[in-house]
mmCIF file of C-alpha atoms in Angstrom:
data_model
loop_
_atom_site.group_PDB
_atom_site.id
_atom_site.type_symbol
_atom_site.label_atom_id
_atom_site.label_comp_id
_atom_site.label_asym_id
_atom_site.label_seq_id
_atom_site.Cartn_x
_atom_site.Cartn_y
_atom_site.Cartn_z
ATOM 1 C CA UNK A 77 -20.031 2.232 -9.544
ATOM 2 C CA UNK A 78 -17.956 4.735 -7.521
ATOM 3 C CA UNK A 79 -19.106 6.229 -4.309
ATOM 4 C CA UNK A 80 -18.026 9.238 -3.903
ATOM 5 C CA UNK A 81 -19.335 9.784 -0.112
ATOM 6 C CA UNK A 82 -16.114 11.037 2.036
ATOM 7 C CA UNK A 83 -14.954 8.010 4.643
ATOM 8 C CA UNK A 84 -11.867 9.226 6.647
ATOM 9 C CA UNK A 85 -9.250 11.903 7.133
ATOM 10 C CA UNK A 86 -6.768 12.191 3.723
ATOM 11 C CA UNK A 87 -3.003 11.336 4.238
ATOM 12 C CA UNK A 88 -1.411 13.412 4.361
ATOM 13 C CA UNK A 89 -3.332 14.884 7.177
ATOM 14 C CA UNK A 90 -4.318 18.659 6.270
ATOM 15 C CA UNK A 91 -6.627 21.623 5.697
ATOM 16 C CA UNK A 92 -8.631 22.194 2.443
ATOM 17 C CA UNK A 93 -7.857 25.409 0.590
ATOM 18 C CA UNK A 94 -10.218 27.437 2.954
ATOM 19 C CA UNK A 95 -8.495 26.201 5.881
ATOM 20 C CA UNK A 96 -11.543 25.944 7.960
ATOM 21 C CA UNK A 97 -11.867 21.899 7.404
ATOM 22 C CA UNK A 98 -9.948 18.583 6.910
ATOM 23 C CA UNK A 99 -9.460 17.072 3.902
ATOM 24 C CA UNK A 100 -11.599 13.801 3.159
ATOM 25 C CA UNK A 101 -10.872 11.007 1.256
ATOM 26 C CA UNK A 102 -13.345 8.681 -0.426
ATOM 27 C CA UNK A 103 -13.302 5.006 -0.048
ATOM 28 C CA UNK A 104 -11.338 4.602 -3.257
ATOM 29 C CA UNK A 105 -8.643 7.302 -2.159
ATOM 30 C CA UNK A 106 -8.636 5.557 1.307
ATOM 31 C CA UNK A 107 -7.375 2.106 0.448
ATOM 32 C CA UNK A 108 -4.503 3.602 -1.325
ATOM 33 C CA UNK A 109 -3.680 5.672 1.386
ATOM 34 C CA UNK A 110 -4.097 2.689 3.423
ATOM 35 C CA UNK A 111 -1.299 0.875 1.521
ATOM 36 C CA UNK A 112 0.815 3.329 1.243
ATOM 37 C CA UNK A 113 0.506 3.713 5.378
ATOM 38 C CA UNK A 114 0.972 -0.653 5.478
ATOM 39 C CA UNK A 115 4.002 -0.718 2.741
ATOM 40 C CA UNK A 116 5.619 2.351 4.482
ATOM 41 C CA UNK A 117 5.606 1.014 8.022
ATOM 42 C CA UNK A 118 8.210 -1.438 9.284
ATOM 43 C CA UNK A 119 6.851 -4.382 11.247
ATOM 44 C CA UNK A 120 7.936 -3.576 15.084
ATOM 45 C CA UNK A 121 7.639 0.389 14.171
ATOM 46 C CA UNK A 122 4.396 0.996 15.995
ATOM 47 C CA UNK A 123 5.049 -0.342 19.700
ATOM 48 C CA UNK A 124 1.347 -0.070 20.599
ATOM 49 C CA UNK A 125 1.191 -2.534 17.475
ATOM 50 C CA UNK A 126 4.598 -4.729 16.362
ATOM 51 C CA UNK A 127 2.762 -6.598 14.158
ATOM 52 C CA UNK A 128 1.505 -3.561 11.874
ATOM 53 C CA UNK A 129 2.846 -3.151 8.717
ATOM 54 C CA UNK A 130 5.398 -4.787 6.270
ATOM 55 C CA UNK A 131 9.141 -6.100 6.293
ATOM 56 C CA UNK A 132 9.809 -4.380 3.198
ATOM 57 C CA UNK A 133 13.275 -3.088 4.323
ATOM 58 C CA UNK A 134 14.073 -6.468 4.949
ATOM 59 C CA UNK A 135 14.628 -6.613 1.443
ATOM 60 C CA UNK A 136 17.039 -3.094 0.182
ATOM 61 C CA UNK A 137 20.135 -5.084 0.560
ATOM 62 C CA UNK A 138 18.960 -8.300 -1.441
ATOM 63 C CA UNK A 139 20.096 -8.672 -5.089
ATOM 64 C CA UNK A 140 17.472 -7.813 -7.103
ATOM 65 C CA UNK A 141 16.410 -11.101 -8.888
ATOM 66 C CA UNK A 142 13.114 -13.072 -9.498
ATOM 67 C CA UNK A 143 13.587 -14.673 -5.948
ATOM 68 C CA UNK A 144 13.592 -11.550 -4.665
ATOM 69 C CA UNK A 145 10.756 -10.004 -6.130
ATOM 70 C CA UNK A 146 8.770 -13.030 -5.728
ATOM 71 C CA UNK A 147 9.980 -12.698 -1.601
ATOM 72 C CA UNK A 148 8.570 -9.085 -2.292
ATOM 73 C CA UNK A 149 5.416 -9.906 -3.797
ATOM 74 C CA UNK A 150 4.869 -12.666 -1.261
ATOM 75 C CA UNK A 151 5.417 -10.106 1.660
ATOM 76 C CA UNK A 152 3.087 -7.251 0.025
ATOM 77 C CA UNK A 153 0.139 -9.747 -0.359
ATOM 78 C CA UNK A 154 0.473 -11.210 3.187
ATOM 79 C CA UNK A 155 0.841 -7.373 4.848
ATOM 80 C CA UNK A 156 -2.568 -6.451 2.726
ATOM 81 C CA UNK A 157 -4.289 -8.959 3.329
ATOM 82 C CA UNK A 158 -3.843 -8.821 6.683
ATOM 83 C CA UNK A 159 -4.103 -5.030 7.521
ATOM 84 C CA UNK A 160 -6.777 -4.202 4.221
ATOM 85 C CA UNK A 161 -9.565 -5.860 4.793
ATOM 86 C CA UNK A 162 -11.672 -3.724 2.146
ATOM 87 C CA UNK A 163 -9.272 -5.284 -0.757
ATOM 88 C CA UNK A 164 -9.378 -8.749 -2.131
ATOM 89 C CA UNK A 165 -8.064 -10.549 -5.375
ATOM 90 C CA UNK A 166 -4.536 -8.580 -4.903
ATOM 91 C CA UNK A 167 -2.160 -9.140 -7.590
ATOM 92 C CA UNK A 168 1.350 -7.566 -7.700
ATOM 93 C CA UNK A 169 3.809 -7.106 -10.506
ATOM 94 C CA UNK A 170 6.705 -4.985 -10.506
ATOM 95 C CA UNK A 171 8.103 -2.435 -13.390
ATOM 96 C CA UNK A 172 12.113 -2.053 -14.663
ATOM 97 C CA UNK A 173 14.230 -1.387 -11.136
ATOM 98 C CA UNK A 174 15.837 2.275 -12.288
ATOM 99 C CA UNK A 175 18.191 4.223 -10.023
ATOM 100 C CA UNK A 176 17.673 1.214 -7.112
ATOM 101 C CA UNK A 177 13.981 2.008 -6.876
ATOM 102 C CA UNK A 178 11.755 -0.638 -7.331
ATOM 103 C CA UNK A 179 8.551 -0.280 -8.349
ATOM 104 C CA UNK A 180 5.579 -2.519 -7.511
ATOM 105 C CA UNK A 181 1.994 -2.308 -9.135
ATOM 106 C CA UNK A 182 -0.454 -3.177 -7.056
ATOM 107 C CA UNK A 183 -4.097 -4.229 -8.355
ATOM 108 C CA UNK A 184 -7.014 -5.449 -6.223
ATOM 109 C CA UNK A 185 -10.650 -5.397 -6.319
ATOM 110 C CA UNK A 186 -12.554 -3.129 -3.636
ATOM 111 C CA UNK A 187 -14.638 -5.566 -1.941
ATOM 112 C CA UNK A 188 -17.841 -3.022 -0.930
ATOM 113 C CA UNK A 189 -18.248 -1.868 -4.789
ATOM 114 C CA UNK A 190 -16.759 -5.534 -6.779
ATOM 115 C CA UNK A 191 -14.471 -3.141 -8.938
ATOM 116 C CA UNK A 192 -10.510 -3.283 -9.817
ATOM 117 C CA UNK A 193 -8.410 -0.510 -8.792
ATOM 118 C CA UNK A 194 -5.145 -0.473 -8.043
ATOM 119 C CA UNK A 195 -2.018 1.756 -7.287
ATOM 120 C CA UNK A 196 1.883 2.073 -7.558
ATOM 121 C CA UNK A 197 4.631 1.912 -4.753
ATOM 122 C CA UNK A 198 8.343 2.110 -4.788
ATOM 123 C CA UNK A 199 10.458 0.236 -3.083
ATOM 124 C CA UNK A 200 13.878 1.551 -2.215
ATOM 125 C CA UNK A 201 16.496 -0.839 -3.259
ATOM 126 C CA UNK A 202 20.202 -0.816 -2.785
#
């Protein structure tokens, strides 16, 4: 069951309609900001934290082949499971590359409520 009680600040950061308060996001709508955040920061980007993140980028000048995407998948588990701890049981596939975008599916199970969700992220290829 879904609980819909507010947990942190949405990304992007902003003002609801009224403009007198910050947007919320609840716990569901915070993991997948959360991986969007992980997947979107390069490893050595935050110098309070080199670690943070994923090496992603690593990867836009590979051919884009199963050893590649398995590389890919390999890299996107590791990062979340790392970095997410509110996620388990992550699974990734990946969609047709179009235009040298990439794009990954991402399913896990939300470890406070036992239920699958999951999300999409593109990956820039070249």
């Amino acid at each position: 069951m879904m609980n819909d009680e507010k947990v942190g600040f949405k990304f992007p950061i902003g003002l609801e309609t009224a403009g007198k308060t910050i947007r919320l996001s609840d716990e569901f709508e915070s993991i997948k900001e959360a991986i969007i955040i992980i997947l979107s920061t390069q490893k050595g980007e935050r110098i309070m934290c080199p670690d943070f993140g994923c090496r992603l980028k690593e990867y836009m000048f590979e051919p884009l082949n199963s050893l590649t995407e398995e590389l890919i998948r390999h890299e996107i588990i590791r990062s979340l499971t790392k970095w997410e701890k509110r996620i388990e049981q992550i699974e990734v596939t990946f969609g047709k590359a179009e235009q040298g975008v990439l794009k990954a599916y991402i399913q896990y199970v939300v470890v406070s409520e036992g239920e699958k969700d999951g999300t999409e992220f593109k990956i820039v290829m070249v």
